[in-house]
Coordinates of C-alpha atoms and ligand atoms in Angstrom, one line a residue:
M1093 CA 60.8 -46.2 0.7
A1094 CA 62.7 -45.6 4.3
F1095 CA 66.3 -46.1 4.2
E1096 CA 67.5 -46.5 7.8
R1097 CA 70.1 -49.5 8.4
V1098 CA 72.3 -49.0 5.4
G1099 CA 75.2 -51.4 4.6
V1100 CA 78.3 -51.1 2.8
V1101 CA 80.5 -54.2 1.0
G1102 CA 83.9 -53.1 0.4
L1103 CA 85.9 -50.2 2.4
G1104 CA 88.0 -49.3 0.2
T1105 CA 88.6 -46.1 -0.9
M1106 CA 85.1 -45.7 -3.0
G1107 CA 83.1 -47.8 -1.0
A1108 CA 84.8 -46.3 2.3
G1109 CA 83.1 -42.8 1.4
I1110 CA 80.4 -44.1 0.4
A1111 CA 79.6 -45.7 4.2
E1112 CA 80.6 -41.5 5.1
V1113 CA 78.3 -39.8 3.5
F1114 CA 75.4 -42.1 4.7
A1115 CA 76.6 -42.0 8.2
R1116 CA 77.0 -38.3 7.9
A1117 CA 73.0 -38.1 7.0
G1118 CA 72.3 -40.1 10.3
L1119 CA 71.3 -43.3 9.0
R1120 CA 73.3 -46.4 10.2
V1121 CA 75.7 -48.4 8.5
I1122 CA 77.1 -51.6 8.7
G1123 CA 81.2 -51.9 6.7
V1124 CA 81.9 -54.8 5.3
E1125 CA 85.0 -55.9 4.5
A1126 CA 86.7 -59.7 4.0
D1127 CA 89.2 -59.7 6.5
A1128 CA 90.4 -58.1 9.1
E1129 CA 93.1 -56.1 7.4
A1130 CA 90.8 -54.9 4.9
L1131 CA 88.8 -53.3 7.5
A1132 CA 90.7 -51.8 9.2
R1133 CA 92.7 -50.4 5.9
G1134 CA 88.8 -49.1 5.9
R1135 CA 88.3 -47.3 9.1
G1136 CA 91.3 -45.5 8.4
H1137 CA 90.1 -44.0 5.4
V1138 CA 86.4 -43.2 6.7
E1139 CA 88.8 -42.0 10.2
R1140 CA 90.8 -39.9 7.8
S1141 CA 88.7 -38.2 5.9
T1142 CA 86.7 -36.6 9.1
G1143 CA 89.5 -36.0 10.6
R1144 CA 90.4 -33.9 8.1
A1145 CA 87.2 -32.1 7.5
V1146 CA 87.8 -31.8 11.4
D1147 CA 91.1 -30.1 11.0
R1148 CA 89.3 -27.3 8.5
G1149 CA 86.8 -26.5 10.8
K1150 CA 84.7 -28.2 9.2
L1151 CA 82.6 -31.3 11.8
N1152 CA 83.5 -30.9 15.3
E1153 CA 85.2 -33.5 17.5
R1154 CA 81.1 -34.5 18.6
E1155 CA 79.8 -34.7 15.2
R1156 CA 82.9 -36.5 14.0
A1157 CA 82.9 -39.7 16.7
E1158 CA 78.6 -39.0 16.3
I1159 CA 79.7 -40.0 12.9
L1160 CA 82.2 -43.1 13.4
G1161 CA 79.7 -44.4 15.6
R1162 CA 77.2 -44.6 13.0
I1163 CA 79.4 -47.1 11.6
T1164 CA 79.8 -51.1 12.6
L1165 CA 82.5 -52.8 11.0
T1166 CA 82.1 -56.3 10.1
T1167 CA 83.5 -59.6 8.1
S1168 CA 80.4 -61.4 8.2
R1169 CA 78.0 -60.8 5.4
D1170 CA 75.0 -62.2 7.6
D1171 CA 75.4 -58.8 9.6
L1172 CA 73.2 -57.6 6.4
S1173 CA 70.3 -59.4 7.0
D1174 CA 68.2 -56.5 8.6
A1175 CA 69.7 -53.7 5.9
D1176 CA 67.3 -52.0 3.9
L1177 CA 69.2 -51.1 1.5
V1178 CA 72.6 -53.1 0.8
V1179 CA 75.3 -50.7 -2.1
E1180 CA 78.1 -53.0 -3.1
A1181 CA 81.6 -51.0 -3.8
I1182 CA 83.9 -54.1 -4.8
P1183 CA 86.3 -54.2 -7.5
E1184 CA 84.7 -53.8 -10.8
I1185 CA 85.1 -57.8 -11.4
L1186 CA 81.6 -58.9 -13.4
D1187 CA 81.7 -62.6 -11.6
Y1188 CA 82.9 -61.7 -8.2
K1189 CA 79.5 -58.7 -8.1
V1190 CA 77.3 -61.7 -9.2
A1191 CA 78.8 -64.2 -6.8
L1192 CA 77.9 -61.7 -4.3
F1193 CA 74.4 -60.7 -5.5
K1194 CA 73.7 -64.4 -4.9
D1195 CA 74.7 -63.9 -1.3
L1196 CA 73.2 -60.9 -0.5
D1197 CA 69.9 -62.5 -2.2
R1198 CA 70.4 -64.8 0.3
I1199 CA 71.0 -63.0 3.2
C1200 CA 68.4 -60.2 3.7
K1201 CA 64.5 -59.9 4.1
P1202 CA 62.8 -59.7 0.6
E1203 CA 62.0 -56.2 0.3
T1204 CA 65.7 -55.1 0.6
V1205 CA 67.1 -52.7 -2.9
L1206 CA 69.8 -53.7 -3.7
A1207 CA 72.6 -51.6 -5.0
T1208 CA 76.1 -52.2 -7.3
N1209 CA 78.1 -48.3 -7.2
T1210 CA 79.8 -50.1 -10.3
S1211 CA 81.0 -47.1 -12.7
S1212 CA 80.7 -49.7 -16.3
L1213 CA 79.3 -53.2 -15.8
S1214 CA 75.6 -54.2 -16.7
V1215 CA 73.3 -53.7 -13.7
T1216 CA 70.9 -55.7 -15.3
A1217 CA 73.5 -58.5 -15.2
V1218 CA 73.6 -58.3 -11.6
A1219 CA 70.1 -57.1 -11.3
T1220 CA 69.2 -60.8 -13.0
A1221 CA 71.2 -63.0 -11.0
T1222 CA 69.2 -62.7 -8.2
G1223 CA 65.7 -63.3 -7.1
R1224 CA 64.7 -60.3 -7.1
P1225 CA 65.6 -57.9 -10.2
G1226 CA 63.2 -54.9 -9.4
R1227 CA 64.6 -54.3 -6.6
V1228 CA 68.0 -53.8 -7.4
V1229 CA 69.6 -50.8 -9.1
G1230 CA 73.2 -49.1 -10.7
M1231 CA 73.7 -46.9 -7.5
H1232 CA 77.1 -44.7 -8.8
F1233 CA 79.4 -42.2 -6.2
F1234 CA 81.8 -40.1 -7.8
N1235 CA 85.6 -39.5 -6.1
P1236 CA 86.1 -38.1 -3.3
A1237 CA 82.2 -39.8 -2.1
P1238 CA 82.2 -37.0 0.2
V1239 CA 82.7 -34.5 -1.6
M1240 CA 80.9 -35.1 -4.5
R1241 CA 77.1 -33.8 -5.6
L1242 CA 76.3 -36.8 -8.5
V1243 CA 74.1 -39.8 -7.7
E1244 CA 73.5 -41.8 -11.2
V1245 CA 71.2 -44.3 -11.0
V1246 CA 71.0 -46.5 -12.8
G1247 CA 67.1 -48.1 -13.3
T1248 CA 67.1 -51.4 -15.9
V1249 CA 64.4 -53.1 -17.9
V1250 CA 63.0 -54.9 -15.1
T1251 CA 63.7 -52.1 -11.9
A1252 CA 60.0 -51.3 -10.2
P1253 CA 60.0 -47.6 -10.9
D1254 CA 59.6 -47.4 -6.8
V1255 CA 62.5 -48.4 -5.9
V1256 CA 64.3 -45.5 -8.7
S1257 CA 62.2 -42.7 -7.3
G1258 CA 63.1 -44.1 -3.2
I1259 CA 67.0 -44.2 -4.2
A1260 CA 66.9 -41.0 -6.2
D1261 CA 65.2 -39.6 -2.8
L1262 CA 68.2 -40.7 -0.5
S1263 CA 70.3 -39.2 -2.9
A1264 CA 68.5 -36.3 -1.5
R1265 CA 68.4 -37.0 1.6
L1266 CA 72.3 -37.1 1.5
G1267 CA 72.7 -34.0 -0.5
K1268 CA 73.4 -35.7 -3.1
T1269 CA 71.2 -34.2 -7.0
C1270 CA 70.0 -37.4 -8.8
V1271 CA 70.3 -37.8 -12.9
A1272 CA 68.3 -40.8 -13.2
V1273 CA 69.8 -42.9 -16.2
G1274 CA 69.7 -46.6 -18.3
D1275 CA 71.8 -49.3 -18.1
R1276 CA 74.2 -48.4 -20.6
A1277 CA 78.2 -48.6 -20.7
G1278 CA 79.8 -46.5 -18.9
F1279 CA 76.2 -44.0 -17.7
V1280 CA 76.8 -41.0 -18.8
V1281 CA 79.6 -39.3 -17.2
N1282 CA 82.3 -42.7 -17.9
R1283 CA 80.8 -42.7 -20.8
L1284 CA 81.8 -39.0 -21.4
L1285 CA 85.1 -38.6 -19.2
L1286 CA 87.2 -41.7 -19.1
P1287 CA 87.3 -40.9 -23.5
Y1288 CA 88.8 -37.5 -22.5
L1289 CA 91.5 -39.3 -19.9
N1290 CA 92.4 -42.3 -22.5
H1291 CA 92.9 -39.6 -25.0
A1292 CA 94.9 -37.4 -23.5
A1293 CA 97.0 -41.0 -22.3
V1294 CA 97.4 -41.4 -25.9
L1295 CA 98.6 -37.5 -27.2
L1296 CA 101.3 -38.4 -23.6
D1297 CA 102.4 -41.6 -25.7
L1298 CA 102.4 -40.3 -28.7
G1299 CA 104.8 -37.3 -27.9
V1300 CA 103.1 -34.6 -28.3
A1301 CA 103.0 -33.0 -25.0
G1302 CA 104.3 -33.7 -21.6
R1303 CA 102.0 -35.2 -19.1
D1304 CA 102.6 -31.9 -16.8
D1305 CA 101.9 -29.4 -20.0
I1306 CA 98.5 -31.7 -20.6
D1307 CA 97.7 -31.0 -16.7
A1308 CA 97.7 -27.4 -16.9
A1309 CA 96.4 -27.0 -20.2
M1310 CA 93.3 -28.5 -18.5
A1311 CA 93.4 -27.7 -15.3
L1312 CA 94.6 -24.0 -16.1
G1313 CA 93.7 -23.3 -20.1
A1314 CA 89.9 -25.4 -19.5
G1315 CA 89.1 -23.9 -16.2
L1316 CA 89.0 -27.9 -15.5
P1317 CA 89.4 -28.6 -11.5
M1318 CA 92.3 -31.1 -12.6
G1319 CA 94.2 -31.9 -15.7
P1320 CA 94.2 -35.5 -16.8
F1321 CA 96.3 -37.3 -15.4
A1322 CA 95.7 -36.0 -11.4
L1323 CA 92.2 -37.6 -12.9
L1324 CA 93.2 -40.6 -13.4
D1325 CA 95.5 -41.0 -10.4
L1326 CA 92.9 -40.2 -8.3
I1327 CA 90.9 -42.5 -9.9
G1328 CA 93.1 -45.8 -9.9
L1329 CA 94.0 -46.8 -13.4
D1330 CA 92.7 -50.4 -12.6
T1331 CA 89.7 -48.6 -12.8
A1332 CA 90.1 -46.1 -15.5
Y1333 CA 91.3 -49.2 -17.6
E1334 CA 88.0 -51.6 -16.6
V1335 CA 86.0 -48.7 -17.6
M1336 CA 88.3 -48.5 -21.0
C1337 CA 87.7 -52.2 -22.1
V1338 CA 83.9 -52.3 -20.7
L1339 CA 83.1 -49.1 -23.4
F1340 CA 85.1 -50.6 -26.4
D1341 CA 83.5 -53.9 -25.9
E1342 CA 80.0 -52.1 -26.0
T1343 CA 81.5 -49.6 -28.6
R1344 CA 83.9 -51.3 -30.6
D1345 CA 85.0 -47.6 -31.6
R1346 CA 88.4 -47.4 -31.9
R1347 CA 89.6 -44.6 -29.2
H1348 CA 87.6 -46.7 -26.8
A1349 CA 90.3 -48.8 -26.9
P1350 CA 92.7 -48.8 -23.5
S1351 CA 95.5 -46.5 -25.0
P1352 CA 99.0 -48.9 -24.0
L1353 CA 100.6 -46.6 -21.9
L1354 CA 97.6 -47.2 -18.6
R1355 CA 97.2 -51.0 -19.6
E1356 CA 101.5 -51.1 -19.6
L1357 CA 101.4 -49.0 -15.6
V1358 CA 98.3 -50.9 -14.5
T1359 CA 100.7 -54.3 -15.5
A1360 CA 103.1 -52.4 -13.5
G1361 CA 101.5 -52.0 -10.0
L1362 CA 101.4 -47.9 -10.7
L1363 CA 97.8 -47.4 -9.9
G1364 CA 98.0 -44.1 -8.9
R1365 CA 96.9 -42.8 -6.2
K1366 CA 96.0 -46.1 -4.3
T1367 CA 99.4 -47.5 -4.7
G1368 CA 101.6 -44.1 -4.3
R1369 CA 102.2 -44.2 -7.7
G1370 CA 100.5 -43.6 -11.3
F1371 CA 101.1 -41.3 -13.9
H1372 CA 102.4 -39.3 -11.4
G1373 CA 104.7 -40.5 -8.2
E1374 CA 108.5 -40.1 -8.8
E1375 CA 109.3 -36.3 -9.5
T1376 CA 112.0 -35.8 -10.8
A1377 CA 113.6 -32.1 -10.0
H1378 CA 113.5 -30.0 -13.1
R1379 CA 115.5 -26.9 -12.7
E1380 CA 113.4 -23.6 -14.7
R1381 CA 116.4 -22.1 -17.5
D1382 CA 117.5 -19.3 -17.2
R1383 CA 115.1 -17.2 -19.8
A1384 CA 117.0 -16.0 -22.1
E1385 CA 117.5 -11.7 -21.6
F1386 CA 117.4 -10.5 -25.2
I1387 CA 114.6 -12.3 -27.5
T1388 CA 113.4 -10.2 -30.9
F1389 CA 111.1 -11.3 -32.0
G1390 CA 108.1 -11.4 -34.2
V1391 CA 104.2 -11.9 -34.6
E1392 CA 101.9 -12.7 -37.0
G1393 CA 98.2 -14.0 -36.7
D1394 CA 95.2 -12.1 -37.1
D1395 CA 94.8 -9.7 -33.5
A1396 CA 98.7 -9.8 -33.2
G1397 CA 98.4 -6.5 -32.0
P1398 CA 97.9 -7.2 -28.2
I1399 CA 100.6 -9.5 -27.2
V1400 CA 103.2 -7.2 -29.4
E1401 CA 102.0 -3.9 -27.2
Q1402 CA 102.3 -6.3 -24.2
L1403 CA 105.6 -8.0 -25.4
L1404 CA 107.0 -3.7 -26.0
R1405 CA 106.5 -2.9 -22.7
A1406 CA 108.1 -6.2 -21.3
G1407 CA 111.3 -4.2 -22.5
F1408 CA 111.7 -6.5 -25.7
K1409 CA 112.3 -5.9 -29.2
T1410 CA 110.9 -6.7 -33.2
S1411 CA 113.6 -7.4 -35.7
D1412 CA 114.0 -7.4 -39.0
E1413 CA 115.3 -11.0 -38.5
P1414 CA 113.4 -12.5 -34.9
D1415 CA 114.7 -15.4 -33.0
V1416 CA 111.3 -16.3 -33.2
V1417 CA 108.0 -15.1 -35.2
L1418 CA 105.1 -16.0 -32.6
R1419 CA 102.2 -17.1 -35.2
L1420 CA 99.3 -16.8 -33.8
A1421 CA 96.5 -19.8 -34.3
D1422 CA 94.4 -22.4 -33.3
R1423 CA 95.7 -25.2 -36.7
P1424 CA 99.0 -26.3 -37.2
V1425 CA 101.8 -23.6 -38.6
I1426 CA 104.0 -25.6 -40.8
E1427 CA 102.0 -24.3 -44.1
H1428 CA 103.4 -20.9 -42.6
A1429 CA 106.1 -21.5 -41.3
V1430 CA 107.4 -23.6 -45.0
R1431 CA 106.9 -19.6 -46.3
L1432 CA 109.3 -18.0 -44.4
P1433 CA 113.0 -17.5 -44.9
T1434 CA 113.9 -19.7 -41.8
P1435 CA 111.0 -21.5 -41.0
S1436 CA 113.2 -22.5 -38.0
A1437 CA 112.0 -20.1 -36.3
M1438 CA 108.4 -20.1 -36.4
V1439 CA 106.1 -21.3 -33.3
G1440 CA 102.9 -21.7 -33.0
V1441 CA 100.9 -19.5 -30.0
H1442 CA 96.9 -20.4 -29.1
L1443 CA 96.4 -18.7 -26.1
V1444 CA 93.6 -20.6 -24.3
G1445 CA 92.0 -18.4 -21.8
D1446 CA 93.7 -15.9 -20.0
R1447 CA 96.4 -18.2 -18.5
V1448 CA 97.5 -20.6 -21.0
A1449 CA 99.8 -20.0 -24.2
E1450 CA 100.2 -23.6 -26.3
V1451 CA 103.4 -23.5 -27.6
A1452 CA 103.9 -25.9 -30.4
S1453 CA 107.4 -26.8 -33.0
T1454 CA 106.8 -27.1 -36.0
A1455 CA 108.9 -30.5 -38.0
L1456 CA 111.3 -27.1 -38.8
T1457 CA 111.3 -26.1 -35.1
S1458 CA 114.4 -24.6 -33.3
P1459 CA 114.9 -25.9 -29.9
A1460 CA 116.6 -22.4 -29.0
A1461 CA 112.9 -21.0 -30.9
V1462 CA 110.9 -22.8 -28.3
A1463 CA 113.0 -21.8 -25.2
A1464 CA 112.2 -18.4 -27.0
A1465 CA 108.4 -18.5 -27.0
R1466 CA 108.3 -20.0 -24.1
D1467 CA 109.4 -17.8 -21.9
L1468 CA 107.9 -15.3 -23.8
M1469 CA 104.4 -16.5 -22.8
K1470 CA 105.4 -16.0 -19.2
V1471 CA 106.7 -12.4 -19.0
I1472 CA 102.9 -11.6 -20.8
G1473 CA 101.8 -14.2 -18.1
R1474 CA 101.0 -17.1 -20.0
T1475 CA 102.2 -20.5 -18.7
P1476 CA 103.2 -22.0 -21.5
V1477 CA 101.9 -25.2 -22.8
P1478 CA 104.5 -26.9 -25.4
C1479 CA 102.9 -29.1 -27.5
K1480 CA 103.4 -30.6 -31.0
D1481 CA 101.8 -28.6 -34.3
R1482 CA 99.5 -30.9 -34.5
A1483 CA 95.4 -30.1 -35.2
G1484 CA 93.7 -28.7 -32.1
F1485 CA 97.2 -28.9 -29.8
V1486 CA 96.4 -30.2 -26.4
V1487 CA 93.3 -28.0 -24.8
D1488 CA 90.6 -28.8 -28.5
A1489 CA 91.8 -31.7 -29.4
L1490 CA 90.9 -33.0 -25.7
L1491 CA 87.7 -31.0 -25.2
Y1492 CA 86.0 -30.8 -28.6
P1493 CA 85.9 -34.6 -29.7
Y1494 CA 84.5 -35.1 -25.4
L1495 CA 81.8 -31.6 -26.2
N1496 CA 81.2 -33.8 -29.5
D1497 CA 79.6 -37.1 -27.8
A1498 CA 78.2 -35.1 -25.6
V1499 CA 76.0 -34.3 -28.5
R1500 CA 75.2 -37.7 -29.8
M1501 CA 74.7 -38.5 -26.4
H1502 CA 72.0 -36.4 -26.1
D1503 CA 71.0 -37.3 -29.8
S1504 CA 70.9 -40.7 -28.5
G1505 CA 68.2 -40.0 -26.8
Y1506 CA 69.8 -41.6 -23.7
A1507 CA 69.5 -38.3 -21.8
S1508 CA 68.9 -34.0 -21.7
I1509 CA 70.6 -31.3 -21.9
A1510 CA 69.8 -30.9 -18.7
D1511 CA 70.9 -34.3 -17.3
I1512 CA 73.9 -34.8 -19.0
D1513 CA 75.7 -30.5 -18.2
A1514 CA 74.7 -31.1 -14.0
A1515 CA 75.8 -34.6 -14.2
M1516 CA 79.4 -33.7 -15.4
R1517 CA 78.6 -30.2 -12.8
L1518 CA 78.8 -32.0 -10.1
G1519 CA 79.9 -35.3 -10.8
C1520 CA 83.4 -34.0 -12.0
G1521 CA 83.1 -30.9 -10.8
Y1522 CA 83.6 -29.0 -13.7
P1523 CA 82.5 -25.6 -14.2
A1524 CA 80.0 -26.4 -16.5
G1525 CA 78.8 -29.2 -18.4
P1526 CA 79.3 -30.1 -21.9
F1527 CA 76.4 -27.6 -23.4
E1528 CA 76.9 -25.0 -22.1
M1529 CA 80.3 -25.6 -23.3
L1530 CA 80.0 -24.8 -25.8
E1531 CA 77.4 -22.5 -26.6
S1532 CA 80.3 -19.9 -24.9
I1533 CA 82.8 -21.4 -27.0
G1534 CA 80.1 -21.5 -29.7
L1535 CA 78.6 -23.8 -31.6
R1536 CA 80.6 -23.2 -35.0
R1537 CA 83.5 -23.2 -33.9
V1538 CA 83.8 -26.8 -31.9
R1539 CA 82.1 -27.6 -35.7
D1540 CA 84.9 -26.2 -37.6
G1541 CA 87.6 -27.5 -35.2
L1542 CA 86.5 -31.3 -35.0
R1543 CA 86.7 -30.9 -38.6
A1544 CA 90.8 -30.3 -39.0
L1545 CA 90.9 -32.8 -36.1
Y1546 CA 88.8 -35.0 -38.7
A1547 CA 91.3 -34.1 -40.8
E1548 CA 94.1 -35.0 -39.6
Y1549 CA 93.5 -38.3 -37.5
R1550 CA 90.6 -39.9 -39.7
E1551 CA 89.2 -41.2 -36.1
P1552 CA 85.4 -41.5 -37.3
S1553 CA 84.0 -40.6 -34.4
F1554 CA 86.3 -36.9 -34.2
A1555 CA 84.0 -35.6 -37.5
P1556 CA 81.2 -33.1 -36.0
A1557 CA 77.8 -34.8 -34.8
P1558 CA 74.9 -34.4 -37.3
L1559 CA 73.2 -32.5 -34.6
L1560 CA 75.9 -29.4 -34.3
D1561 CA 76.4 -29.5 -37.8
H1562 CA 73.2 -29.0 -38.9
L1563 CA 72.7 -26.7 -35.8
V1564 CA 75.5 -24.7 -37.0
T1565 CA 73.8 -25.1 -41.3
A1566 CA 70.8 -24.1 -39.6
G1567 CA 72.2 -20.7 -37.9
L1568 CA 71.4 -21.3 -33.9
S1569 CA 74.3 -20.8 -31.2
A1570 CA 72.4 -22.8 -29.2
F1571 CA 70.8 -26.4 -28.7
P1572 CA 66.9 -26.0 -28.5
R1573 CA 66.3 -27.6 -25.4
P1574 CA 62.5 -27.9 -24.6
Ligands
CAA2536 N1 88.1 -37.4 1.2 C1 87.0 -36.3 1.6 N2 87.2 -35.3 1.7 C2 87.8 -34.5 0.4 C3 88.8 -35.6 0.1 C4 88.9 -37.2 -0.2 N3 89.3 -38.0 -0.4 N4 89.2 -34.9 -1.1 C5 89.4 -33.2 -1.1 N5 87.9 -33.9 0.3 C6 87.1 -32.2 0.5 C7 88.7 -31.2 0.9 O1 88.3 -31.7 2.2 C8 87.6 -30.2 1.2 O2 86.9 -29.7 1.8 P1 85.7 -28.7 2.3 O3 85.8 -27.6 1.1 O4 84.9 -28.7 3.2 O5 87.3 -28.0 3.4 C9 87.5 -30.0 -0.5 O6 87.1 -31.1 -0.4 C10 88.5 -29.6 -1.3 O7 89.4 -29.9 -1.3 P2 90.6 -29.6 -1.3 O8 91.2 -28.0 -1.0 O9 92.0 -30.1 -1.2 O10 91.4 -29.6 -2.6 P3 91.2 -29.1 -3.9 O11 89.9 -28.1 -4.5 O12 92.2 -29.2 -5.5 O13 89.3 -30.6 -4.5 C11 89.2 -32.0 -5.5 C12 89.6 -31.6 -4.4 C13 87.6 -32.5 -5.0 C14 89.7 -33.6 -5.8 C15 88.5 -31.5 -6.8 O14 90.4 -30.9 -7.3 C16 88.0 -32.3 -7.9 O15 86.5 -31.9 -7.8 N6 88.2 -33.2 -8.6 C17 87.8 -33.7 -10.1 C18 86.9 -35.2 -9.6 C19 86.9 -36.2 -10.1 O16 86.4 -35.9 -11.3 N7 85.8 -36.9 -9.1 C20 85.0 -38.4 -10.2 C21 85.9 -38.8 -11.2 S1 85.0 -40.3 -12.1 C22 84.4 -40.9 -10.5 O17 84.4 -40.9 -10.0 C23 83.9 -42.5 -11.6 C24 84.0 -43.5 -11.4 O18 82.7 -44.5 -11.2 C25 85.3 -43.6 -12.2

């Protein structure tokens, strides 16, 4: 299947990025927008993106001019009549997409493949609106399209097999890895990513931790390229909201109901980077408190030795009545606090990776003890993440349900372990796929963490996936792979 002339309809952030990807690979691109103003915005996206590549020495001016020269912009869909492939990247409203595909079906030559970049809508619904359902696929790129190396190719029950393989070959030509999946809400990546992002918004709304602290916990602690709120702002809160609505409609899983905070921001028009403000955007300068010079401390819990040593080396002293008692734990510490003569001094401390320490305050912890614990964690070179004393604190509460969802997805037969791992690594820039993460954290630890989350929140989908539970019971430390 030869694709040389490609149409892209809709030149917002995604559409413009997709047009750039095709043009960079040497294909001729016809970019279509509704009016001259939208067209100018689309051109601006591509010019800025390729301009940045020149500034960074990744392209020279001649290559940039060639890329821009391969993109023709128009407001007339009729200009797509000769295209070999048309990729749609218009807003996520099914009625709009159906109307567009009917139009493309009329305009394009019969052999043209029509692709949708939908994040979550039914590709089958779009395909069956045309007279060529066999030549309609999902071709799902990730934001920023020029950077993220994954394309999910979504085949429906009626897509011709050579169309799926043709789009897979084209993806390779674009320098992307393709994961072929069936038509289920959210496909692989959004089905795993968006519930995690939504859950972060729920924790923020519940006051478990602050915006920047949650972002820092996931970026520095879990090693993800961006924290959840920075990523939501990149994706667009409206897109995230739409995906959650579609997931909820399909699953009726309470966790897939969009967070009220997300809805509020979308209603207020605070959609993230594209409107200049979303979760981030209006920064209030806050002054770092001067560090307390004299803090006495105690440390409790397993493996306290190294922390005690580090703090003593830094000049801090232990005491019988310390200002703060650091309880090392990966579970809530309130039951330990109530056994102390001064429960207000106890703070839970969960060390995450090498760079983060979650600092959990119970209902009894004093502000002075929290402040002291934060200072002490900074002294030992960790970013403190203040949070409430809740199961999983921040990182495990967000990470473990995501890992559990991946196990359920694989167990349902929707996608292989290799495809799920590759999709999350390449689509979201994660340092490891969920199965790789599960195996490096330890299956038992994740299973037990999920049990603790389930016991506290009674959320059915926090219960460990049966496959995970059975592997732990069988004493296995890795997932069987073919
Ligand atoms: N357009 C083009 N290129 C861009 C870009 C953009 N908007 N943003 C960054 N880049 C390029 C930079 O030019 C740079 O390129 P070189 O390495 O060739 O010089 C590279 O990306 C790295 O950029 P930075 O150094 O500025 O920033 P960074 O290292 O912090 O990386 C990031 C930025 C690539 C966005 C990275 O943070 C990341 O991978 N984040 C995760 C993004 C993610 O998860 N995307 C998927 C979202 S889900 C989705 O899109 C699906 C959906 O349907 C909702």
